[in-house]
XYZ file of C-alpha atoms in Angstrom:
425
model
C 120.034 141.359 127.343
C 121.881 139.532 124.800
C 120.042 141.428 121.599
C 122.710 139.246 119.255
C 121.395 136.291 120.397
C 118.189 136.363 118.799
C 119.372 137.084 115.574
C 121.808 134.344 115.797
C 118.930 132.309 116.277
C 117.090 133.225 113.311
C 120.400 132.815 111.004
C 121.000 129.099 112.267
C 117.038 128.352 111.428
C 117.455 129.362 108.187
C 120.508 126.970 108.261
C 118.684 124.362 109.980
C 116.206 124.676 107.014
C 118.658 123.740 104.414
C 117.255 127.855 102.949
C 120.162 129.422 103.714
C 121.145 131.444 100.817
C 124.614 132.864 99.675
C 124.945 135.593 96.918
C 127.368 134.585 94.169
C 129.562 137.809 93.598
C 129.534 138.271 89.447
C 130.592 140.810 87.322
C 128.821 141.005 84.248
C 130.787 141.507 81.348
C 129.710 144.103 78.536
C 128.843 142.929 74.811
C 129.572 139.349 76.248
C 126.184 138.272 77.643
C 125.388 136.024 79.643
C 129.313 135.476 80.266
C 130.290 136.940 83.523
C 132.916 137.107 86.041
C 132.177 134.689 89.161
C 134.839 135.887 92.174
C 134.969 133.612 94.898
C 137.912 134.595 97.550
C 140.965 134.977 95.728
C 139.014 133.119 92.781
C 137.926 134.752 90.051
C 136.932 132.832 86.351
C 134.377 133.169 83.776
C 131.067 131.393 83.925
C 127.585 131.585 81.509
C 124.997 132.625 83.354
C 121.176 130.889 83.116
C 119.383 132.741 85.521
C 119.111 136.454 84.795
C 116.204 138.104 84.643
C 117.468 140.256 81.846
C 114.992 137.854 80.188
C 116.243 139.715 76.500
C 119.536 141.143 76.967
C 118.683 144.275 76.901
C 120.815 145.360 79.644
C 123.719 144.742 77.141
C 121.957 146.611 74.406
C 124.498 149.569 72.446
C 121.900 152.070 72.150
C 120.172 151.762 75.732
C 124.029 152.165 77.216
C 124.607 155.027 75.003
C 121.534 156.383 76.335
C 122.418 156.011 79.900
C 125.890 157.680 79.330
C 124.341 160.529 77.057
C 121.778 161.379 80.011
C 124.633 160.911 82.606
C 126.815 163.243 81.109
C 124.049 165.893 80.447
C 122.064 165.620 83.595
C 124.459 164.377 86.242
C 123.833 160.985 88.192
C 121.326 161.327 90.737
C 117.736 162.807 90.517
C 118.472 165.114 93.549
C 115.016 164.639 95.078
C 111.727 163.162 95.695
C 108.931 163.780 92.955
C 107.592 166.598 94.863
C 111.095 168.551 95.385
C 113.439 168.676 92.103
C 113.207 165.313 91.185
C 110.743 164.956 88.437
C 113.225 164.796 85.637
C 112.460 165.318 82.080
C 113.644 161.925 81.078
C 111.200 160.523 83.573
C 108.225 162.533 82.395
C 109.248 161.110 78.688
C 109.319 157.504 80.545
C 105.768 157.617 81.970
C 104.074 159.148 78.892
C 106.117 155.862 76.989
C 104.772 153.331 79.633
C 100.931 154.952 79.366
C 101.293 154.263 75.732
C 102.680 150.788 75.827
C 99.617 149.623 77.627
C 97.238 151.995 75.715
C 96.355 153.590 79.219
C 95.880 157.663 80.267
C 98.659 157.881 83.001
C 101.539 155.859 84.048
C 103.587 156.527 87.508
C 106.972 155.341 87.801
C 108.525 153.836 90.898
C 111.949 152.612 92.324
C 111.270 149.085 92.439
C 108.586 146.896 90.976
C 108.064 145.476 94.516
C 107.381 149.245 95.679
C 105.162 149.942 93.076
C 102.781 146.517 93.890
C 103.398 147.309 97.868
C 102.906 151.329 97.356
C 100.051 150.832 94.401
C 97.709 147.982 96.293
C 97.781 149.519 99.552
C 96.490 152.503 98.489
C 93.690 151.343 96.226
C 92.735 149.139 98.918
C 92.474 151.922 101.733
C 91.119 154.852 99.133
C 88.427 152.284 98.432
C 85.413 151.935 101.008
C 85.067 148.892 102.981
C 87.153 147.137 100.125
C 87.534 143.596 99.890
C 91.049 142.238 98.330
C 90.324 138.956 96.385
C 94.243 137.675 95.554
C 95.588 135.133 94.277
C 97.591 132.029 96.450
C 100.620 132.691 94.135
C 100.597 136.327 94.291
C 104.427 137.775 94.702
C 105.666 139.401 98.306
C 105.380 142.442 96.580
C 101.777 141.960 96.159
C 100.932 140.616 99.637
C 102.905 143.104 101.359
C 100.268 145.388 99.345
C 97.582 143.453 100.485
C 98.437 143.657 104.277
C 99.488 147.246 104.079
C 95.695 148.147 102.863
C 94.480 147.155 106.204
C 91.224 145.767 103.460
C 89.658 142.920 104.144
C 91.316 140.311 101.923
C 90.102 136.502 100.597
C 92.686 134.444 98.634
C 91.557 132.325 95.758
C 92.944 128.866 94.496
C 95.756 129.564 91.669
C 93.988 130.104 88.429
C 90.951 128.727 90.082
C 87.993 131.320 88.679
C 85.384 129.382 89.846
C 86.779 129.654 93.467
C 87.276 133.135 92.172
C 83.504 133.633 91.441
C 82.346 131.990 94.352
C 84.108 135.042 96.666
C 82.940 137.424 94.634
C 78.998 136.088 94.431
C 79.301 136.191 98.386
C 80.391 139.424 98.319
C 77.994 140.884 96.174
C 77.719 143.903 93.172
C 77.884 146.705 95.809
C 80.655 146.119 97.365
C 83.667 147.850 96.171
C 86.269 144.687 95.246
C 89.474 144.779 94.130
C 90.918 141.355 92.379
C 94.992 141.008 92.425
C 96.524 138.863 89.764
C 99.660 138.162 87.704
C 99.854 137.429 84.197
C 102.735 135.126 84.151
C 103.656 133.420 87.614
C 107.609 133.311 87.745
C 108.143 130.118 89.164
C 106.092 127.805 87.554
C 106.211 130.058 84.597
C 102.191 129.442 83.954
C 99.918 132.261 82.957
C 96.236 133.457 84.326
C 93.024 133.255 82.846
C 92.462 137.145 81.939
C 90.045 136.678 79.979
C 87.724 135.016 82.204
C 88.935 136.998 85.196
C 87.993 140.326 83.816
C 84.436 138.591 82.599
C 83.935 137.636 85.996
C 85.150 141.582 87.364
C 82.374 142.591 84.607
C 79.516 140.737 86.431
C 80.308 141.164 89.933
C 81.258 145.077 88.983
C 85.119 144.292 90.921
C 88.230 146.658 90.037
C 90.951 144.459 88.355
C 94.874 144.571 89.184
C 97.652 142.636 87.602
C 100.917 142.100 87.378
C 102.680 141.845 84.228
C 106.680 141.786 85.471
C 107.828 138.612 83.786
C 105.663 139.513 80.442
C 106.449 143.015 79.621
C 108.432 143.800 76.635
C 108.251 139.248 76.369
C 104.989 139.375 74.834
C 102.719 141.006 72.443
C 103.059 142.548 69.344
C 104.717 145.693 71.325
C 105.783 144.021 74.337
C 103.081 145.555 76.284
C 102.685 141.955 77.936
C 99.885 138.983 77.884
C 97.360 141.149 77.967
C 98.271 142.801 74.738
C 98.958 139.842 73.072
C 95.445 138.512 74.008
C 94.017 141.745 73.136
C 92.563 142.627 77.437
C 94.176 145.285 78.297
C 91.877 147.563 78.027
C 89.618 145.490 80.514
C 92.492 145.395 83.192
C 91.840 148.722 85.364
C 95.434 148.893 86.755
C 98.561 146.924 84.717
C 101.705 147.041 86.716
C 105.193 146.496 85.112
C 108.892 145.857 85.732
C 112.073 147.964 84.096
C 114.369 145.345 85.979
C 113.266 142.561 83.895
C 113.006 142.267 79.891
C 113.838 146.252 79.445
C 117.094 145.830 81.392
C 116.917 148.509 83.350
C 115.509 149.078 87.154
C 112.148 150.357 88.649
C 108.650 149.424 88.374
C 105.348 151.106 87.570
C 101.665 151.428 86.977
C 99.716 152.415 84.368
C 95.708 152.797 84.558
C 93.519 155.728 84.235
C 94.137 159.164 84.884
C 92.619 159.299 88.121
C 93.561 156.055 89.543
C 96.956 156.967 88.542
C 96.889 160.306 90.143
C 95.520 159.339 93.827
C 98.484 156.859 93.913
C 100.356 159.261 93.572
C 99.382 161.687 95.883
C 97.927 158.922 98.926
C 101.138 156.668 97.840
C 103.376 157.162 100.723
C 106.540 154.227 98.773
C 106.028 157.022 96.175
C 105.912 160.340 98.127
C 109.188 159.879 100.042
C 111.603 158.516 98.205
C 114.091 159.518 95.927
C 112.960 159.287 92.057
C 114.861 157.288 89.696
C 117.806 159.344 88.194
C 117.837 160.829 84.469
C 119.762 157.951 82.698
C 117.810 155.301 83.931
C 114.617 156.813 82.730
C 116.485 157.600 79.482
C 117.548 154.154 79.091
C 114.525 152.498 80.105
C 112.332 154.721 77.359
C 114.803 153.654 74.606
C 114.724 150.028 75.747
C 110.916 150.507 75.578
C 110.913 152.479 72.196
C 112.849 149.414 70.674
C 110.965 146.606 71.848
C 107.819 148.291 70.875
C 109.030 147.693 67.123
C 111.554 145.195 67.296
C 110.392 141.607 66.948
C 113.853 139.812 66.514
C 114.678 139.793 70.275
C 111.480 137.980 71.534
C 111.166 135.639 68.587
C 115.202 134.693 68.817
C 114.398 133.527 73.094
C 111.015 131.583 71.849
C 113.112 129.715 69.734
C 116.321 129.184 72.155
C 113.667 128.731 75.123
C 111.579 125.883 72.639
C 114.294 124.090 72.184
C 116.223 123.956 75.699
C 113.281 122.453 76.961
C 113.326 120.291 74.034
C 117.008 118.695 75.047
C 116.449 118.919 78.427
C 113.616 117.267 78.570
C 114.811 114.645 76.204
C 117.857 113.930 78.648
C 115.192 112.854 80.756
C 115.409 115.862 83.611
C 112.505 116.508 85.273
C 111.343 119.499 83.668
C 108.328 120.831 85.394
C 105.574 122.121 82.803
C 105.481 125.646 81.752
C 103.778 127.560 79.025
C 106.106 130.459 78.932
C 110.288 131.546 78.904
C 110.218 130.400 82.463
C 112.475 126.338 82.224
C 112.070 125.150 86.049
C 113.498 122.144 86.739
C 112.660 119.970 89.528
C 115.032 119.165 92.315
C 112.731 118.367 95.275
C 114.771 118.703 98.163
C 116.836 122.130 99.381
C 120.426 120.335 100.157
C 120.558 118.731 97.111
C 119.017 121.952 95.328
C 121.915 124.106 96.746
C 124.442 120.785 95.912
C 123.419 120.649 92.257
C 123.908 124.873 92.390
C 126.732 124.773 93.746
C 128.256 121.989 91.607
C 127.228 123.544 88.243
C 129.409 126.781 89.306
C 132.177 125.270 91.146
C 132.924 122.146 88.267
C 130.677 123.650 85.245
C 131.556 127.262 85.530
C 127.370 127.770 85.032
C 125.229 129.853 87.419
C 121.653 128.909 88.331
C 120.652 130.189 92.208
C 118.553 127.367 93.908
C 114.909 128.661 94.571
C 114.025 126.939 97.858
C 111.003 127.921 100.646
C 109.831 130.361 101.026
C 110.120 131.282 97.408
C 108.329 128.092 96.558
C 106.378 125.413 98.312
C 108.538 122.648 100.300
C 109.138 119.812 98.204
C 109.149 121.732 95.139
C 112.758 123.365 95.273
C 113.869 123.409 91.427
C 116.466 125.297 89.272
C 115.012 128.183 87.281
C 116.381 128.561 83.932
C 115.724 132.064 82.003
C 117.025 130.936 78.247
C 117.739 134.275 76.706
C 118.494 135.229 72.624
C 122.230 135.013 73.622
C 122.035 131.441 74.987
C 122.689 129.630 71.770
C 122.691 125.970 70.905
C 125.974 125.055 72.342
C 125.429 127.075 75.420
C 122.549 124.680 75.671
C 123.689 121.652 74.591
C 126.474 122.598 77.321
C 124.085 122.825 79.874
C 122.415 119.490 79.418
C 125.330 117.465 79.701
C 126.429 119.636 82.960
C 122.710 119.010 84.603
C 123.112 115.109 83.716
C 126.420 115.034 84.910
C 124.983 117.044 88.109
C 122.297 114.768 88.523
C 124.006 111.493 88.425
C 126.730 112.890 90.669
C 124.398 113.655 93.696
C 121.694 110.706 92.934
C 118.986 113.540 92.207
C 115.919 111.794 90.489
C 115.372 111.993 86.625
C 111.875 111.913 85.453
C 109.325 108.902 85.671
C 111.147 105.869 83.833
C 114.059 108.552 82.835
C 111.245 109.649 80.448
C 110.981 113.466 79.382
C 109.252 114.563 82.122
C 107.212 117.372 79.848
C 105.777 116.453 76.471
C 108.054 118.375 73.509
C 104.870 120.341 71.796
C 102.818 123.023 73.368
C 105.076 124.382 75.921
C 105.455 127.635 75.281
C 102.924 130.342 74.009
C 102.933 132.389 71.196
C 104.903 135.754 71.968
C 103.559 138.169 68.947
C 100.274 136.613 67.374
C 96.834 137.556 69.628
C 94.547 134.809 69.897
C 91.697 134.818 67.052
C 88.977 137.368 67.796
C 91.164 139.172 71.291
């Protein structure tokens, strides 16, 4: 048997998809974010790049480094072990006692990836839980299927944001049944944001567990960066808030925070979290100091509201189709995967800037887009940079503006507040 054969296969569907996707090799560069090295063969330049999901620059940050090397230098490089044998280091105990305070919960457990910790986290709830019944959400992340399917629960998806589909699964279900709803906060593509509020009302009345995922909000949003459902003043109706390092803290793993017993039979049923490796001492020191100064520092979140307000303002006013989003997530509508991976691969190759095309399965068929991730460090000619590379992009490779060349998003109301609850949450 030919056993290379089939995986040939599956490569040239991918290729006869137009999905195929290539990593661009980059080298970040230190204190110069987002500039980066972009090597290519024997090519190697500077670019800007508008993708990273190191939504605040935090990755870049002097005293989270410093951190990093202080803990390296002290503690060595590597954990040496699970949780259960010598790898429970003290900077990670001072990291979980951080993230159980950010979101005002008893416990927090730290894992090695925020798609482990939705996989490792909603698998167990669901199989601890009797007879449970997984309501999720259409949009839900692969982290959070995989979760889902790993339960072995019985699961029902619900229309995105659609509570009243919501409440009709859980009516049918009834009180008694032991339910378990799974969520985000903000959805990264479309950059849109659930209805907590009425989600937990509705986990009140039909007495269901509640389960969300805050990646792209944490350390974004609230008055401590403890995510949407600080700033609307929820989380303490959310039984279980999971969370990203990767993201706005700059850093890598994931985690849950919740009560002290939910918290503690994930980790001992939780086999993602039994056997593996725990995340060495200087990331855990330089994710708690990333943590410590976002929980007091305002300047970084308000400095990306204001560059993220107003590259959707000149985008939009170009006339590119910028797709409607509430939040620091700028998609941008391209509509077709060739000409997706075209206008990506143009921007690099002629405009030295880096945005990876987001094709199926990431997103629906027909909806491939650019996803720009304005960050404090993008300033106003970085942006007025990118606008005139996107219109030269677009009228290079015949890719459709928006109706009548009109802004395709109004210029008000597109982006939440970061630090102010709503009145009376």
């Amino acid at each position: 048997m030919n056993y290379q054969r089939f995986f040939e296969e599956a490569i040239d569907q991918v290729h006869a998809e137009r999905r195929y996707r290539v990593f661009a090799d980059i080298e970040r560069i230190a204190g110069a974010f987002p500039r980066a090295i972009w090597r290519s063969g024997d090519r190697s330049e500077e670019i800007t790049v508008w993708c990273s999901n190191d939504y605040l620059g935090m990755g870049q940050n002097p005293q989270v480094v410093s951190a990093m090397q202080e803990a390296a230098g002290r503690m060595g490089s590597g954990a040496g072990g699970t949780r259960n044998i010598s790898g429970t280091n003290h900077p990670l105990v001072e990291l979980e006692l951080e993230l159980a305070d950010l979101h005002r919960k008893e416990a927090a457990l730290v894992f090695t990836s925020g798609f482990v910790s939705n996989e490792a986290s909603i698998s167990t709830i669901g199989r601890l839980l009797p007879n449970c019944l997984i309501i999720s959400d259409e949009l839900n992340h692969a982290s959070m299927i995989e979760g889902v399917r790993r339960s072995g629960a019985e699961k029902k998806i619900f229309r995105h944001n659609d509570v009243a589909h919501l409440e009709s699964i859980l009516a049918a279900a009834g009180r008694e049944r032991a339910k378990l709803i799974v969520f985000e906060s903000v959805y990264s593509m479309d950059g849109d944001v659930a209805p907590i509020a009425q989600i937990a009302d509705l986990a009140d009345k039909y007495n269901a567990m509640t389960y969300i995922d805050e990646v792209h909000a944490v350390g974004m949003y609230g008055p401590r960066g403890g995510g949407i459902t600080e700033r609307e003043g929820l989380a303490h109706r959310i039984d279980v808030i999971e969370g990203t390092l990767a993201k706005a803290y700059g850093m890598l793993g994931g985690y849950i925070t919740g009560s002290a017993t939910v918290v503690d039979a994930v980790r001992s049923y939780a086999p993602g979290f039994i056997f593996t490796t725990a995340l060495p001492p200087a990331i855990a020191a330089g994710a708690t100091t990333s943590i410590r100064h976002l929980k007091v520092s305002q300047s970084e979140r308000e400095a990306q509201q204001r560059q993220v307000t107003r590259t959707k303002d000149v985008l939009a006013q170009a006339g590119l189709p910028v797709m409607a989003s509430s939040t620091h997530i700028v998609p941008v509508l391209v509509g077709d995967p060739e000409l997706c991976k075209m206008a990506t691969d143009r921007l690099l190759g002629v405009h030295g800037i880096y945005i990876q095309p987001i094709n199926y399965p990431t997103v629906p068929r027909g909806t491939e887009r650019l996803r720009i991730t304005p960050t404090p460090f993008h300033d106003n000619v970085l942006i007025d940079t990118l606008k005139d590379a996107l219109v030269e992009t677009w009228d290079a490779l015949g890719i459709p503006y928006g109706a009548a060349g009109r802004p395709a998003v109004a210029s008000s109301d597109r982006i939440i507040p970061l630090l102010v609850p709503k009145s009376g949450g």
